[in-house]
Coordinates of C-alpha atoms in Angstrom, one line a residue:
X1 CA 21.5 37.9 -19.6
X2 CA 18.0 39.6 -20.3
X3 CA 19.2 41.4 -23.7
X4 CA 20.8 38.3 -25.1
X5 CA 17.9 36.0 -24.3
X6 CA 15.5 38.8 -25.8
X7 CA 17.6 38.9 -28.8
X8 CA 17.4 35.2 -28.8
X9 CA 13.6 35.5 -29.3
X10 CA 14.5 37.9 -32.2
X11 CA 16.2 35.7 -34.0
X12 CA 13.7 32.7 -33.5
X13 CA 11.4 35.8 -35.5
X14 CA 9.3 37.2 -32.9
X15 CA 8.3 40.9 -33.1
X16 CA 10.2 43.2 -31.0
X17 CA 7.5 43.4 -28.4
X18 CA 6.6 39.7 -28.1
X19 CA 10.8 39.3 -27.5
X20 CA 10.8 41.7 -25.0
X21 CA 8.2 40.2 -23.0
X22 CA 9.1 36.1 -23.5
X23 CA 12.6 36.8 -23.1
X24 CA 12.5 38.8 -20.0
X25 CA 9.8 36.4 -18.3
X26 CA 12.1 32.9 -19.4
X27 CA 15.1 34.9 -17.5
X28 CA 13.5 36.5 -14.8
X29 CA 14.1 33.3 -11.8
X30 CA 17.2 33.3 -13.0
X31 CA 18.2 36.8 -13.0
X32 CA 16.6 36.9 -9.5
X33 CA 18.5 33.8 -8.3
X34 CA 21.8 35.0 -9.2
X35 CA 21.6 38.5 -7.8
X36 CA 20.7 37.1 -4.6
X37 CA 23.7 34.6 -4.3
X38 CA 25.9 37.6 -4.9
X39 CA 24.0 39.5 -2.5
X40 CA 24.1 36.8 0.1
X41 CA 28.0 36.6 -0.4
X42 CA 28.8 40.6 0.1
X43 CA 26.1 41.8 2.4
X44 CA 27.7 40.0 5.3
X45 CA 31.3 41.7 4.4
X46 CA 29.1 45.3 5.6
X47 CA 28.8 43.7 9.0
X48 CA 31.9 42.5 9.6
X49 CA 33.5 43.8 12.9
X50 CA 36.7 45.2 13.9
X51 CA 39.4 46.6 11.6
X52 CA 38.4 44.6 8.8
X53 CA 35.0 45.5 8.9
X54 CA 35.9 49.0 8.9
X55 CA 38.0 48.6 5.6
X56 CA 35.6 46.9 3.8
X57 CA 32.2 48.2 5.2
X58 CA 31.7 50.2 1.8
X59 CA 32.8 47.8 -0.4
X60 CA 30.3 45.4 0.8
X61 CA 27.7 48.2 0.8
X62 CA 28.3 49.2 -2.8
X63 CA 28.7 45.7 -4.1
X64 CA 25.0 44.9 -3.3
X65 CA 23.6 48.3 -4.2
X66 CA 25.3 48.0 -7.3
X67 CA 23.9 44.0 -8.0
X68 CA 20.7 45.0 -6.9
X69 CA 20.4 48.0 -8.6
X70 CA 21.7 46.0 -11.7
X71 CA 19.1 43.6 -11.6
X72 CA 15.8 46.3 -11.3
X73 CA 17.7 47.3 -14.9
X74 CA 17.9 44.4 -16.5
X75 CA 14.1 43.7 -15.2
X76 CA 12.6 46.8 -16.1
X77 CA 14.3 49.3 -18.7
X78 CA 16.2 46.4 -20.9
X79 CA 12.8 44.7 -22.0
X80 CA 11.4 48.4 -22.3
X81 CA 14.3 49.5 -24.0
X82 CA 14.3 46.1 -26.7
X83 CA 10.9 46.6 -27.5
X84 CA 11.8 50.1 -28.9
X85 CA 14.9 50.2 -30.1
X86 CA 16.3 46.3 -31.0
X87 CA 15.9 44.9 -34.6
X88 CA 18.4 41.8 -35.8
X89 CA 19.8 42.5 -38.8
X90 CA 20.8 39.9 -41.7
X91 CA 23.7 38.2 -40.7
X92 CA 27.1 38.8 -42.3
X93 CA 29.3 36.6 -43.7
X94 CA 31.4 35.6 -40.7
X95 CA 28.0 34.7 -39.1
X96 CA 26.5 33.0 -41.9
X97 CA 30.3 30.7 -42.7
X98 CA 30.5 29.9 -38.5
X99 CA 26.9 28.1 -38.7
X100 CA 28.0 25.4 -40.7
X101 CA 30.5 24.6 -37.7
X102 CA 28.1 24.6 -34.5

């Protein structure tokens, strides 16, 4: 979500830095607000109780390490990341020919 927003900006013909930073700051709420719904859905799956709970204690557990751990990412090394290493390139021909119908 971060990385195609910031490439986005790119394409609009901001410098790579300026991207980085607009993008990530226009995405940020949202990046936020989805992690949290997922969150908010597995967490409680950890605490369930009885056999259940014992099968999928870890599963709930490494769901919403992995979601959170995603979104620190896509908050912190993607921007830094794009503001190195992205450039768009010219578009090729399929690009250029698929315009004409959006």
């Amino acid at each position: 979500m971060v990385l195609e927003n910031i490439i986005r900006h790119q394409e609009k013909g901001e410098n790579r830095f300026l991207a980085a930073i607009n993008g990530s700051k226009e995405i940020t709420f949202a990046a936020i607000a989805a992690t949290v719904s997922i969150v908010a859905i597995f967490l409680p799956v950890a605490f369930m109780t009885g056999v259940v709970g014992r099968f999928f204690f870890q599963f709930g557990v490494t769901i919403t390490v992995a979601v959170l751990l995603s979104l620190l990412e896509a908050l912190t090394l993607t921007p830094m990341r794009c503001s190195q290493f992205v450039e768009v390139k010219d578009k090729n021909w399929i690009e250029r020919k698929s315009e004409k119908f959006s």
